[in-house]
mmCIF file of N, CA and C in Angstrom:
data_model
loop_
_atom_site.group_PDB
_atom_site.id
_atom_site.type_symbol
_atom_site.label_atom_id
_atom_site.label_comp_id
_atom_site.label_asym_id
_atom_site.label_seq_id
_atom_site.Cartn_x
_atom_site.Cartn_y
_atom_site.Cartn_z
ATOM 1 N N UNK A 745 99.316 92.430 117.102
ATOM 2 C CA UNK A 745 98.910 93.787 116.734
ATOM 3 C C UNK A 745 98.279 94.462 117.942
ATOM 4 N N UNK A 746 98.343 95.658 117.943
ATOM 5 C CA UNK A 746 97.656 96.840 119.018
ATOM 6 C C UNK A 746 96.995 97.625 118.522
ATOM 7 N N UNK A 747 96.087 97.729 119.325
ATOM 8 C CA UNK A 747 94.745 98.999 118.692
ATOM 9 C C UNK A 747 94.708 100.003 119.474
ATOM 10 N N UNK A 748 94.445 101.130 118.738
ATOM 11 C CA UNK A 748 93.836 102.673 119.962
ATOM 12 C C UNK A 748 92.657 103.021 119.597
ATOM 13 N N UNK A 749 92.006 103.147 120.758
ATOM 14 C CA UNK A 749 90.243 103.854 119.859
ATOM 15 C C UNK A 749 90.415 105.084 120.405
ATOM 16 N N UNK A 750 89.499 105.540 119.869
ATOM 17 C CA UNK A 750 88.062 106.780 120.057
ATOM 18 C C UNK A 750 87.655 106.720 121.149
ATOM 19 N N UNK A 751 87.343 107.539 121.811
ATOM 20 C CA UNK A 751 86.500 107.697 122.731
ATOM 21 C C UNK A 751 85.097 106.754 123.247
ATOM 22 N N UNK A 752 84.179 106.922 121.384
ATOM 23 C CA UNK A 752 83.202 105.961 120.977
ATOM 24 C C UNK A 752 83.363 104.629 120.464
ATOM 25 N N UNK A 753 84.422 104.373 120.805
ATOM 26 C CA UNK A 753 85.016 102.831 120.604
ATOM 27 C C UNK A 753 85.345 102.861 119.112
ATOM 28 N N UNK A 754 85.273 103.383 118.545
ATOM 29 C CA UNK A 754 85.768 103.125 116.944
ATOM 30 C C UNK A 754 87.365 102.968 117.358
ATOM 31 N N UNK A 755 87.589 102.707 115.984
ATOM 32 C CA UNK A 755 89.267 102.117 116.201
ATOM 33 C C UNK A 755 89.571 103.636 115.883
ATOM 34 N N UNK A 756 91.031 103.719 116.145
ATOM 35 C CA UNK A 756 91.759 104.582 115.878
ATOM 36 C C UNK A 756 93.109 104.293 115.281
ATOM 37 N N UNK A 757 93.999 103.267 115.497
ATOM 38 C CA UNK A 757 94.817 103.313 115.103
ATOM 39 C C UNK A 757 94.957 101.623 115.102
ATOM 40 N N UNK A 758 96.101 100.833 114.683
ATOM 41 C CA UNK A 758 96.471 99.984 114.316
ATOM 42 C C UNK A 758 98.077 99.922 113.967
ATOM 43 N N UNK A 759 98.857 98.941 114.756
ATOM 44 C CA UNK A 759 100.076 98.698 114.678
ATOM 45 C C UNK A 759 100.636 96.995 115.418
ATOM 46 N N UNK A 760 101.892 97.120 114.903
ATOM 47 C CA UNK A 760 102.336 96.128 116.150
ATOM 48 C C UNK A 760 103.748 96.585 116.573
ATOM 49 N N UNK A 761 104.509 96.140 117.301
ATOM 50 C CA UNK A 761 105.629 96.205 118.435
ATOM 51 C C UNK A 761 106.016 95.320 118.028
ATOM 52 N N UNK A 762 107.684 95.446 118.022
ATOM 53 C CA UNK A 762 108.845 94.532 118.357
ATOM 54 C C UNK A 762 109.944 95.118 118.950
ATOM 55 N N UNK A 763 110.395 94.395 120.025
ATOM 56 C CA UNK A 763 111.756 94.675 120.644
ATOM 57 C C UNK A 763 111.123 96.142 121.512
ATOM 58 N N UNK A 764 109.954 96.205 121.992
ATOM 59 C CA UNK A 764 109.152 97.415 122.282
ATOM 60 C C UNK A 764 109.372 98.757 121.973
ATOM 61 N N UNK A 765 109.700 98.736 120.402
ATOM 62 C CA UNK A 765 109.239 99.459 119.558
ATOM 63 C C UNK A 765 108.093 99.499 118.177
ATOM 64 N N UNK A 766 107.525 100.254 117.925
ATOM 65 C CA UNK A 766 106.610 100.074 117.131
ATOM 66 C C UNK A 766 107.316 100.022 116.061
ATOM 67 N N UNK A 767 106.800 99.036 114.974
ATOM 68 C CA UNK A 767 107.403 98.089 114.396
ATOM 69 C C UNK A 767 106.565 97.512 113.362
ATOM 70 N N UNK A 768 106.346 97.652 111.970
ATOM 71 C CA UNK A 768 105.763 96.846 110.979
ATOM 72 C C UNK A 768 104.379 97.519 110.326
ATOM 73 N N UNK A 769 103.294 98.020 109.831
ATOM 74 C CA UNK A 769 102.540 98.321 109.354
ATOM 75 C C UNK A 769 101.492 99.452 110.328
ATOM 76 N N UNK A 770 101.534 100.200 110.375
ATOM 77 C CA UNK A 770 100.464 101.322 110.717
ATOM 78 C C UNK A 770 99.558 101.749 109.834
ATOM 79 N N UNK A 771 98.224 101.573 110.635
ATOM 80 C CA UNK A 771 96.491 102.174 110.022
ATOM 81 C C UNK A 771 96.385 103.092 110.887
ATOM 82 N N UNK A 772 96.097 104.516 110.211
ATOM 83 C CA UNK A 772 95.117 105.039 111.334
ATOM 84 C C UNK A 772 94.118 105.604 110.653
ATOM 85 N N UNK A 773 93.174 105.941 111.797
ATOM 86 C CA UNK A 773 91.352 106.000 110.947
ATOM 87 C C UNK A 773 91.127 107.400 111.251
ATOM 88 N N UNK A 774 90.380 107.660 110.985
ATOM 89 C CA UNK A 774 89.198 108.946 111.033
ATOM 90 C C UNK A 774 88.112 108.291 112.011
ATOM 91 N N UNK A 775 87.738 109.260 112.627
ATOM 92 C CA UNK A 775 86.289 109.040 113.543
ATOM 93 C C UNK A 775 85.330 108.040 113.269
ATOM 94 N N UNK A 776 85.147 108.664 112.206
ATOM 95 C CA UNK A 776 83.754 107.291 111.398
ATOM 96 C C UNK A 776 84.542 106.136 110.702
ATOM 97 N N UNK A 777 85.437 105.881 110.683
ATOM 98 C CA UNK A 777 85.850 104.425 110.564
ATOM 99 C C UNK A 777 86.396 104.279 109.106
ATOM 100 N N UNK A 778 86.874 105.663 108.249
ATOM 101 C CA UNK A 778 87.442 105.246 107.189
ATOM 102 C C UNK A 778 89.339 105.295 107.427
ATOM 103 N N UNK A 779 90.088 104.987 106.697
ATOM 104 C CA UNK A 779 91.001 105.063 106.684
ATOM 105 C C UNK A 779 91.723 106.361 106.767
ATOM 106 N N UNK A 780 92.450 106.807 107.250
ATOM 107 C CA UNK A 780 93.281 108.455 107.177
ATOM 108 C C UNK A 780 94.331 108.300 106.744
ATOM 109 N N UNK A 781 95.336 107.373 107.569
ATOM 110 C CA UNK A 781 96.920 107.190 106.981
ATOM 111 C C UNK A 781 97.240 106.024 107.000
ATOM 112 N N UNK A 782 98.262 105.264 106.060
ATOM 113 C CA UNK A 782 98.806 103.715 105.929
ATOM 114 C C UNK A 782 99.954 104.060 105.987
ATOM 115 N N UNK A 783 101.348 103.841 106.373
ATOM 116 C CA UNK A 783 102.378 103.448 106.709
ATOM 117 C C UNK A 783 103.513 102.511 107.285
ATOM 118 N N UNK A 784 104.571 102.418 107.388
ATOM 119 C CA UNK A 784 104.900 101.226 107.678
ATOM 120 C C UNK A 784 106.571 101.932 108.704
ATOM 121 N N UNK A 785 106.160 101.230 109.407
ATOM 122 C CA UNK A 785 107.591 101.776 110.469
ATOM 123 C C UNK A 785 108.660 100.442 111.000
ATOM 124 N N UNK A 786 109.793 100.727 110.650
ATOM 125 C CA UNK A 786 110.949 99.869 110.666
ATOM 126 C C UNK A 786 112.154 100.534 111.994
ATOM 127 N N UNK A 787 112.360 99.699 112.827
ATOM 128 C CA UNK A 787 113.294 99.571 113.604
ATOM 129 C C UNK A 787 114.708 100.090 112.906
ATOM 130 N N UNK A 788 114.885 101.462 113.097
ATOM 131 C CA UNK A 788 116.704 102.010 112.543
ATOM 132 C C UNK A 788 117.517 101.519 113.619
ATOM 133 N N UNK A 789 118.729 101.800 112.910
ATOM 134 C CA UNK A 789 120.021 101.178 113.534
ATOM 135 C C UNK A 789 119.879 102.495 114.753
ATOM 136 N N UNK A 790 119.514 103.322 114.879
ATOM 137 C CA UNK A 790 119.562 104.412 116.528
ATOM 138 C C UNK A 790 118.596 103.661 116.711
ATOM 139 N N UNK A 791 117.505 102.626 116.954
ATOM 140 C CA UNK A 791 116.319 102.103 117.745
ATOM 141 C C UNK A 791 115.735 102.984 118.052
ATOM 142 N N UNK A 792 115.362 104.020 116.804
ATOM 143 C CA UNK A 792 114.308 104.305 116.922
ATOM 144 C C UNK A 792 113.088 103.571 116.087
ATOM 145 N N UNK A 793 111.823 103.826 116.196
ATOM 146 C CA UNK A 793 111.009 103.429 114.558
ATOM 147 C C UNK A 793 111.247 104.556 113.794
ATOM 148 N N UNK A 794 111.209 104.112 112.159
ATOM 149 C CA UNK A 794 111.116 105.143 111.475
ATOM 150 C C UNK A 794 110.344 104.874 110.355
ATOM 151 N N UNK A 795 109.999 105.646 109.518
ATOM 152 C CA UNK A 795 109.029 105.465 108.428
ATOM 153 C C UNK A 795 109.746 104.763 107.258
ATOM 154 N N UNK A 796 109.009 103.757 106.540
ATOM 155 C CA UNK A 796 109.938 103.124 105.782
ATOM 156 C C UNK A 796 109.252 102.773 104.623
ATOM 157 N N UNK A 797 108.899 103.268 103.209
ATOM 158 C CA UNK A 797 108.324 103.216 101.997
ATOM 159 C C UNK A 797 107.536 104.593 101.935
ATOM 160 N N UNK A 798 105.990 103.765 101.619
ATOM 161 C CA UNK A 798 105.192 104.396 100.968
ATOM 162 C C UNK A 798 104.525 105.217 102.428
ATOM 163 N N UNK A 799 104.044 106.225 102.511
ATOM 164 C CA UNK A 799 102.937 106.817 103.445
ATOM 165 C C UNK A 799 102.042 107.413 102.639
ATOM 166 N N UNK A 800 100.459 106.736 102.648
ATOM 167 C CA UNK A 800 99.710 107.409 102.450
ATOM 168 C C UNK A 800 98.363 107.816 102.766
ATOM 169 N N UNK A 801 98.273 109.048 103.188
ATOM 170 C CA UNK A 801 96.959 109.933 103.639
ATOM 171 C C UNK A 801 95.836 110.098 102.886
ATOM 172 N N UNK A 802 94.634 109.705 103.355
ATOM 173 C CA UNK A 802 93.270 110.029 102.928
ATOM 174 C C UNK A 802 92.153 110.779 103.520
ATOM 175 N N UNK A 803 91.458 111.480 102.680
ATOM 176 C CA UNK A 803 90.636 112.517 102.616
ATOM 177 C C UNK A 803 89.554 111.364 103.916
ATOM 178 N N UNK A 804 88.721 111.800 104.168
ATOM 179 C CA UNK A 804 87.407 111.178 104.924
ATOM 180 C C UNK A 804 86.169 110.573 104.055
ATOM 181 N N UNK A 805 86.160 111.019 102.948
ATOM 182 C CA UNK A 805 85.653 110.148 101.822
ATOM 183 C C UNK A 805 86.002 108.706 101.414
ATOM 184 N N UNK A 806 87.794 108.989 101.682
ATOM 185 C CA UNK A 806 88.169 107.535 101.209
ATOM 186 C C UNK A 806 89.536 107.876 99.605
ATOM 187 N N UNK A 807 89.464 108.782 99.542
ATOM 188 C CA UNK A 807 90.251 109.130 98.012
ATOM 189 C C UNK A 807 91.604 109.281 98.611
ATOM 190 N N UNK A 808 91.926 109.380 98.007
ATOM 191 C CA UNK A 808 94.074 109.660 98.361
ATOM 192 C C UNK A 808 94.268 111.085 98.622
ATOM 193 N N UNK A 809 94.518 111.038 99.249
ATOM 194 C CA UNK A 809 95.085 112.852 99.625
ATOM 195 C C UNK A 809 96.439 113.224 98.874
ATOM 196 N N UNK A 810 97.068 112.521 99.511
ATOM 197 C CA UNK A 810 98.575 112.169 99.092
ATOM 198 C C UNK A 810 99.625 111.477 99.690
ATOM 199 N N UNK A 811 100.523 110.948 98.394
ATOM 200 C CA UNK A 811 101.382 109.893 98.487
ATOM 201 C C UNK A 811 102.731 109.932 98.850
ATOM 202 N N UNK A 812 103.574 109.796 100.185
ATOM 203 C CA UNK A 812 105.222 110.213 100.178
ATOM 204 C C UNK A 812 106.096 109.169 100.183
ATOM 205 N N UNK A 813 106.778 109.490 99.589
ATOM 206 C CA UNK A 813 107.830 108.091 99.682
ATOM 207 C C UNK A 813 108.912 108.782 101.103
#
């Protein structure tokens, strides 16, 4: 897995790589360390990544914003 922070070291994002493309489950956060978006990115037949299920975005509280397939 690979991480991106903040400036202030908080995390920012969360993923991993294959075939050096990004590849398999994405977190990314909000500033203060709650969750913002969950997704999941799959290697297409053009090699690109692409989004693959559920994506979903949250408020900075922590509640669901909303859900896309």
């Amino acid at each position: 897995a690979s991480n991106e922070y903040f400036e202030n070291g908080q995390i920012m994002k969360t993923y991993t790589y294959k075939n050096g493309k990004m590849d398999g489950p994405v977190i990314e956060y909000y500033e203060i360390g709650q969750i913002k978006e969950k997704y999941n990115l799959s290697l297409a037949s053009s090699g690109k990544s692409e989004i693959n299920g559920l994506w979903i975005s949250y408020f900075e509280s922590g509640k669901i914003e909303s859900k896309k397939k």
